[in-house]
mmCIF file of N, CA and C in Angstrom:
data_model
loop_
_atom_site.group_PDB
_atom_site.id
_atom_site.type_symbol
_atom_site.label_atom_id
_atom_site.label_comp_id
_atom_site.label_asym_id
_atom_site.label_seq_id
_atom_site.Cartn_x
_atom_site.Cartn_y
_atom_site.Cartn_z
ATOM 1 N N MET A 1 145.245 147.045 150.031
ATOM 2 C CA MET A 1 146.652 146.547 150.184
ATOM 3 C C MET A 1 146.708 145.700 151.337
ATOM 4 N N SER A 2 147.545 144.792 150.979
ATOM 5 C CA SER A 2 147.671 143.499 151.964
ATOM 6 C C SER A 2 148.934 143.609 152.493
ATOM 7 N N THR A 3 148.804 143.156 153.743
ATOM 8 C CA THR A 3 150.183 143.113 154.527
ATOM 9 C C THR A 3 150.476 141.673 154.995
ATOM 10 N N ILE A 4 151.623 141.056 155.275
ATOM 11 C CA ILE A 4 151.947 139.880 155.626
ATOM 12 C C ILE A 4 152.197 139.834 157.120
ATOM 13 N N SER A 5 151.804 139.398 157.892
ATOM 14 C CA SER A 5 151.899 139.160 159.432
ATOM 15 C C SER A 5 153.067 138.242 159.522
ATOM 16 N N SER A 6 153.667 138.315 160.582
ATOM 17 C CA SER A 6 154.962 137.384 160.805
ATOM 18 C C SER A 6 154.385 135.754 161.009
ATOM 19 N N SER A 7 153.020 135.872 161.452
ATOM 20 C CA SER A 7 152.496 134.401 161.819
ATOM 21 C C SER A 7 152.205 133.565 160.352
ATOM 22 N N THR A 8 152.175 134.414 159.197
ATOM 23 C CA THR A 8 152.034 133.848 157.990
ATOM 24 C C THR A 8 152.960 133.588 157.098
ATOM 25 N N ARG A 9 154.241 134.162 157.491
ATOM 26 C CA ARG A 9 155.236 133.678 156.884
ATOM 27 C C ARG A 9 156.005 132.459 157.127
ATOM 28 N N SER A 10 156.535 131.819 156.018
ATOM 29 C CA SER A 10 157.174 130.516 156.404
ATOM 30 C C SER A 10 158.213 130.591 157.304
ATOM 31 N N PRO A 11 158.334 129.521 158.083
ATOM 32 C CA PRO A 11 159.504 129.465 158.838
ATOM 33 C C PRO A 11 160.916 129.525 158.249
ATOM 34 N N SER A 12 161.064 129.210 157.065
ATOM 35 C CA SER A 12 162.308 129.265 156.492
ATOM 36 C C SER A 12 162.614 130.742 155.913
ATOM 37 N N ALA A 13 161.663 131.413 155.742
ATOM 38 C CA ALA A 13 161.887 132.771 155.329
ATOM 39 C C ALA A 13 162.066 133.667 156.581
ATOM 40 N N ALA A 14 161.459 133.280 157.700
ATOM 41 C CA ALA A 14 162.018 134.002 158.949
ATOM 42 C C ALA A 14 163.356 133.915 159.372
ATOM 43 N N THR A 15 163.870 132.714 159.011
ATOM 44 C CA THR A 15 164.858 132.287 159.675
ATOM 45 C C THR A 15 166.298 132.695 158.617
ATOM 46 N N ALA A 16 165.944 133.036 157.237
ATOM 47 C CA ALA A 16 166.878 133.177 156.149
ATOM 48 C C ALA A 16 167.447 134.500 156.713
ATOM 49 N N GLY A 17 169.073 134.301 156.459
ATOM 50 C CA GLY A 17 169.901 135.425 156.606
ATOM 51 C C GLY A 17 170.150 135.815 158.205
ATOM 52 N N GLN A 18 169.467 134.915 158.954
ATOM 53 C CA GLN A 18 170.012 135.166 160.468
ATOM 54 C C GLN A 18 170.755 134.310 161.065
ATOM 55 N N ALA A 19 171.275 134.659 162.306
ATOM 56 C CA ALA A 19 172.183 133.538 162.929
ATOM 57 C C ALA A 19 171.464 132.276 163.339
ATOM 58 N N PRO A 20 172.336 131.295 163.615
ATOM 59 C CA PRO A 20 171.644 130.084 163.889
ATOM 60 C C PRO A 20 171.093 130.241 165.221
ATOM 61 N N SER A 21 169.896 129.258 165.592
ATOM 62 C CA SER A 21 169.026 129.556 166.826
ATOM 63 C C SER A 21 170.067 128.612 167.405
ATOM 64 N N LEU A 22 169.845 128.832 169.087
ATOM 65 C CA LEU A 22 170.782 128.592 170.219
ATOM 66 C C LEU A 22 170.022 128.001 170.859
ATOM 67 N N ARG A 23 170.439 126.933 171.872
ATOM 68 C CA ARG A 23 170.065 126.186 172.664
ATOM 69 C C ARG A 23 170.832 125.940 173.892
ATOM 70 N N PRO A 24 170.497 125.867 175.236
ATOM 71 C CA PRO A 24 171.552 125.800 176.122
ATOM 72 C C PRO A 24 171.932 124.178 176.201
ATOM 73 N N ASP A 25 173.267 124.505 176.388
ATOM 74 C CA ASP A 25 173.871 123.242 176.580
ATOM 75 C C ASP A 25 173.554 122.502 177.970
ATOM 76 N N ARG A 26 172.791 121.467 178.353
ATOM 77 C CA ARG A 26 172.514 121.105 179.550
ATOM 78 C C ARG A 26 173.777 120.886 180.303
ATOM 79 N N SER A 27 174.791 120.138 180.141
ATOM 80 C CA SER A 27 175.817 119.884 181.063
ATOM 81 C C SER A 27 176.496 121.000 181.488
ATOM 82 N N ARG A 28 176.619 122.207 180.480
ATOM 83 C CA ARG A 28 177.279 123.183 181.167
ATOM 84 C C ARG A 28 176.452 124.104 182.095
ATOM 85 N N GLN A 29 175.121 124.083 181.710
ATOM 86 C CA GLN A 29 174.215 124.859 182.482
ATOM 87 C C GLN A 29 174.155 124.009 184.032
ATOM 88 N N PHE A 30 174.258 122.760 183.828
ATOM 89 C CA PHE A 30 174.213 122.083 185.222
ATOM 90 C C PHE A 30 175.660 122.476 186.058
ATOM 91 N N LEU A 31 176.747 122.486 185.289
ATOM 92 C CA LEU A 31 177.944 122.862 186.001
ATOM 93 C C LEU A 31 177.821 124.247 186.566
ATOM 94 N N VAL A 32 177.535 125.373 186.055
ATOM 95 C CA VAL A 32 177.476 126.845 186.289
ATOM 96 C C VAL A 32 176.423 126.894 187.354
ATOM 97 N N THR A 33 175.430 125.962 187.268
ATOM 98 C CA THR A 33 174.356 126.204 188.125
ATOM 99 C C THR A 33 174.906 125.590 189.576
ATOM 100 N N LEU A 34 175.445 124.434 189.610
ATOM 101 C CA LEU A 34 175.831 123.635 190.529
ATOM 102 C C LEU A 34 176.873 124.566 191.514
ATOM 103 N N ILE A 35 177.930 125.058 190.611
ATOM 104 C CA ILE A 35 178.645 126.007 191.283
ATOM 105 C C ILE A 35 178.241 127.318 191.876
ATOM 106 N N GLY A 36 176.947 127.652 191.480
ATOM 107 C CA GLY A 36 176.530 128.837 191.984
ATOM 108 C C GLY A 36 175.526 128.187 193.381
ATOM 109 N N VAL A 37 174.974 127.116 193.146
ATOM 110 C CA VAL A 37 174.143 126.765 194.253
ATOM 111 C C VAL A 37 174.973 126.389 195.587
ATOM 112 N N TYR A 38 176.169 125.552 195.177
ATOM 113 C CA TYR A 38 176.688 125.058 196.542
ATOM 114 C C TYR A 38 177.136 126.179 197.481
ATOM 115 N N PRO A 39 177.716 127.243 197.192
ATOM 116 C CA PRO A 39 178.048 128.086 198.322
ATOM 117 C C PRO A 39 176.448 128.880 198.918
ATOM 118 N N ILE A 40 175.589 128.846 198.033
ATOM 119 C CA ILE A 40 174.430 129.529 198.697
ATOM 120 C C ILE A 40 173.864 128.520 199.692
ATOM 121 N N ILE A 41 173.461 127.154 199.141
ATOM 122 C CA ILE A 41 172.773 126.115 200.029
ATOM 123 C C ILE A 41 173.723 125.936 201.378
ATOM 124 N N THR A 42 175.018 126.310 201.236
ATOM 125 C CA THR A 42 175.878 125.934 202.372
ATOM 126 C C THR A 42 175.690 127.225 203.459
ATOM 127 N N LEU A 43 175.606 128.611 203.031
ATOM 128 C CA LEU A 43 175.161 129.688 203.808
ATOM 129 C C LEU A 43 173.945 129.582 204.221
ATOM 130 N N ILE A 44 173.035 129.055 203.629
ATOM 131 C CA ILE A 44 171.668 128.891 204.191
ATOM 132 C C ILE A 44 171.809 127.911 205.405
ATOM 133 N N LEU A 45 172.415 126.673 205.023
ATOM 134 C CA LEU A 45 172.275 125.833 206.122
ATOM 135 C C LEU A 45 172.990 126.100 207.411
ATOM 136 N N TYR A 46 173.872 127.123 207.098
ATOM 137 C CA TYR A 46 174.798 127.691 208.367
ATOM 138 C C TYR A 46 174.075 128.549 209.135
ATOM 139 N N LEU A 47 172.945 129.424 208.423
ATOM 140 C CA LEU A 47 172.112 130.176 209.191
ATOM 141 C C LEU A 47 170.907 129.593 209.628
ATOM 142 N N VAL A 48 170.428 128.526 209.132
ATOM 143 C CA VAL A 48 169.130 127.910 209.764
ATOM 144 C C VAL A 48 169.306 126.785 210.581
ATOM 145 N N LEU A 49 170.517 125.951 210.390
ATOM 146 C CA LEU A 49 170.451 124.752 211.329
ATOM 147 C C LEU A 49 170.677 125.135 212.631
ATOM 148 N N PRO A 50 171.387 125.973 213.243
ATOM 149 C CA PRO A 50 171.502 126.432 214.611
ATOM 150 C C PRO A 50 170.002 126.873 215.073
ATOM 151 N N LEU A 51 169.239 127.596 214.423
ATOM 152 C CA LEU A 51 167.790 127.729 214.828
ATOM 153 C C LEU A 51 166.863 126.592 214.629
ATOM 154 N N THR A 52 167.269 125.960 213.827
ATOM 155 C CA THR A 52 166.313 124.272 213.936
ATOM 156 C C THR A 52 167.039 123.129 214.370
ATOM 157 N N ALA A 53 167.667 123.417 215.379
ATOM 158 C CA ALA A 53 168.442 122.087 215.847
ATOM 159 C C ALA A 53 167.305 121.591 216.939
ATOM 160 N N GLY A 54 167.312 120.346 216.484
ATOM 161 C CA GLY A 54 166.525 119.146 217.070
ATOM 162 C C GLY A 54 165.226 119.087 216.513
ATOM 163 N N TRP A 55 164.975 119.900 215.274
ATOM 164 C CA TRP A 55 163.834 119.479 214.411
ATOM 165 C C TRP A 55 164.060 118.401 213.596
ATOM 166 N N PRO A 56 163.110 117.577 213.130
ATOM 167 C CA PRO A 56 163.070 116.652 212.020
ATOM 168 C C PRO A 56 163.614 117.249 210.904
ATOM 169 N N ILE A 57 164.252 116.368 209.979
ATOM 170 C CA ILE A 57 165.004 116.849 208.876
ATOM 171 C C ILE A 57 163.927 117.653 207.915
ATOM 172 N N TRP A 58 162.829 116.818 207.775
ATOM 173 C CA TRP A 58 161.841 117.323 207.018
ATOM 174 C C TRP A 58 161.332 118.653 207.186
ATOM 175 N N GLN A 59 161.341 119.100 208.382
ATOM 176 C CA GLN A 59 160.878 120.420 208.998
ATOM 177 C C GLN A 59 161.910 121.647 208.462
ATOM 178 N N THR A 60 163.175 121.278 208.656
ATOM 179 C CA THR A 60 164.454 122.024 208.171
ATOM 180 C C THR A 60 164.331 121.959 207.095
ATOM 181 N N THR A 61 163.980 121.200 206.284
ATOM 182 C CA THR A 61 164.174 121.281 204.703
ATOM 183 C C THR A 61 162.640 122.052 204.071
ATOM 184 N N LEU A 62 161.781 122.043 204.763
ATOM 185 C CA LEU A 62 160.580 122.836 204.504
ATOM 186 C C LEU A 62 161.011 124.565 204.732
ATOM 187 N N ILE A 63 161.857 124.670 205.528
ATOM 188 C CA ILE A 63 162.229 126.038 205.904
ATOM 189 C C ILE A 63 163.252 126.596 204.754
ATOM 190 N N VAL A 64 164.346 125.443 204.546
ATOM 191 C CA VAL A 64 165.265 125.957 203.537
ATOM 192 C C VAL A 64 165.036 125.723 201.936
ATOM 193 N N ALA A 65 164.010 124.938 201.557
ATOM 194 C CA ALA A 65 163.914 124.568 200.281
ATOM 195 C C ALA A 65 163.062 125.895 199.577
ATOM 196 N N PRO A 66 162.120 126.437 199.973
ATOM 197 C CA PRO A 66 161.499 127.713 199.660
ATOM 198 C C PRO A 66 162.571 129.083 199.550
ATOM 199 N N ILE A 67 163.548 128.947 200.397
ATOM 200 C CA ILE A 67 164.452 130.098 200.437
ATOM 201 C C ILE A 67 165.180 129.870 199.378
ATOM 202 N N MET A 68 165.777 128.706 199.065
ATOM 203 C CA MET A 68 166.709 128.394 198.018
ATOM 204 C C MET A 68 166.386 128.429 196.594
ATOM 205 N N VAL A 69 164.848 128.127 196.505
ATOM 206 C CA VAL A 69 164.088 128.075 195.216
ATOM 207 C C VAL A 69 163.898 129.779 194.936
ATOM 208 N N ALA A 70 163.728 130.288 195.839
ATOM 209 C CA ALA A 70 163.346 131.930 195.556
ATOM 210 C C ALA A 70 164.699 132.572 195.118
ATOM 211 N N ILE A 71 165.774 132.193 195.673
ATOM 212 C CA ILE A 71 166.837 132.569 195.294
ATOM 213 C C ILE A 71 167.339 132.292 193.832
ATOM 214 N N MET A 72 166.874 130.879 193.615
ATOM 215 C CA MET A 72 167.333 130.236 192.204
ATOM 216 C C MET A 72 166.487 131.138 191.261
ATOM 217 N N VAL A 73 165.120 131.268 191.487
ATOM 218 C CA VAL A 73 164.202 131.651 190.387
ATOM 219 C C VAL A 73 164.398 133.404 190.259
ATOM 220 N N PHE A 74 164.481 133.959 191.353
ATOM 221 C CA PHE A 74 164.894 135.444 190.897
ATOM 222 C C PHE A 74 165.882 136.116 190.922
ATOM 223 N N TRP A 75 167.101 135.223 191.526
ATOM 224 C CA TRP A 75 168.311 135.947 191.540
ATOM 225 C C TRP A 75 169.186 135.019 190.642
ATOM 226 N N MET A 76 169.647 133.996 191.078
ATOM 227 C CA MET A 76 170.686 133.242 190.467
ATOM 228 C C MET A 76 170.730 132.890 189.160
ATOM 229 N N ILE A 77 169.549 132.030 188.841
ATOM 230 C CA ILE A 77 169.137 131.886 187.269
ATOM 231 C C ILE A 77 169.419 132.812 186.447
ATOM 232 N N PRO A 78 168.677 134.029 186.576
ATOM 233 C CA PRO A 78 168.616 135.038 185.730
ATOM 234 C C PRO A 78 170.033 135.753 185.616
ATOM 235 N N GLN A 79 170.714 135.705 186.550
ATOM 236 C CA GLN A 79 172.368 135.788 186.417
ATOM 237 C C GLN A 79 173.159 134.882 185.820
ATOM 238 N N ILE A 80 172.988 134.046 185.868
ATOM 239 C CA ILE A 80 173.864 132.768 185.154
ATOM 240 C C ILE A 80 173.243 133.038 183.605
ATOM 241 N N GLN A 81 171.926 133.282 183.339
ATOM 242 C CA GLN A 81 171.453 133.702 182.109
ATOM 243 C C GLN A 81 172.394 134.725 181.345
ATOM 244 N N LYS A 82 172.510 135.600 182.196
ATOM 245 C CA LYS A 82 173.022 136.978 181.563
ATOM 246 C C LYS A 82 174.486 136.932 181.635
ATOM 247 N N ARG A 83 175.274 136.389 182.701
ATOM 248 C CA ARG A 83 176.739 136.464 182.683
ATOM 249 C C ARG A 83 177.274 135.195 182.084
ATOM 250 N N PHE A 84 176.767 134.257 181.615
ATOM 251 C CA PHE A 84 177.251 132.950 181.508
ATOM 252 C C PHE A 84 176.547 132.471 179.801
ATOM 253 N N ALA A 85 176.116 133.391 179.257
ATOM 254 C CA ALA A 85 175.216 132.770 178.070
ATOM 255 C C ALA A 85 176.167 132.323 176.909
ATOM 256 N N GLY A 86 177.200 133.026 177.111
ATOM 257 C CA GLY A 86 178.264 132.758 175.587
ATOM 258 C C GLY A 86 178.876 131.480 176.271
ATOM 259 N N PHE A 87 178.791 130.896 177.302
ATOM 260 C CA PHE A 87 179.411 129.531 177.592
ATOM 261 C C PHE A 87 178.303 128.571 177.565
ATOM 262 N N ILE A 88 177.066 128.887 178.061
ATOM 263 C CA ILE A 88 175.998 127.825 178.118
ATOM 264 C C ILE A 88 175.550 127.568 176.905
ATOM 265 N N MET A 89 175.024 128.497 176.177
ATOM 266 C CA MET A 89 174.340 128.385 174.592
ATOM 267 C C MET A 89 175.080 128.098 173.860
ATOM 268 N N ARG A 90 174.560 126.886 172.845
ATOM 269 C CA ARG A 90 175.017 126.260 171.694
ATOM 270 C C ARG A 90 174.396 126.411 170.527
ATOM 271 N N PRO A 91 174.861 126.218 169.266
ATOM 272 C CA PRO A 91 174.025 126.090 168.109
ATOM 273 C C PRO A 91 173.207 125.043 168.445
ATOM 274 N N ALA A 92 171.530 125.223 167.947
ATOM 275 C CA ALA A 92 170.735 124.019 167.631
ATOM 276 C C ALA A 92 171.035 123.029 166.835
ATOM 277 N N ARG A 93 171.015 121.687 167.226
ATOM 278 C CA ARG A 93 171.144 120.416 166.009
ATOM 279 C C ARG A 93 170.043 120.333 165.262
ATOM 280 N N ARG A 94 170.130 120.391 164.080
ATOM 281 C CA ARG A 94 168.981 119.942 163.046
ATOM 282 C C ARG A 94 168.806 118.763 162.800
#
């Protein structure tokens, strides 16, 4: 008895009868991310700048950047993908 694994099926057979594949619309993703990033980075700066007064800008940025990236990777981007998928995702061009 022989079985066909999904890796041996043709791509057209795998997609037949399925919804079209989706891809993110980069301009919409940019807009939603910008709207999310602006208030977060502003809040972080309000909290960090008084503590780093007199420091060179590169040292302040060294503190702010990891905080912002962690918030984006672990919280903001997953929330954007979950809540705004209908707005961001568009059918892929062929």
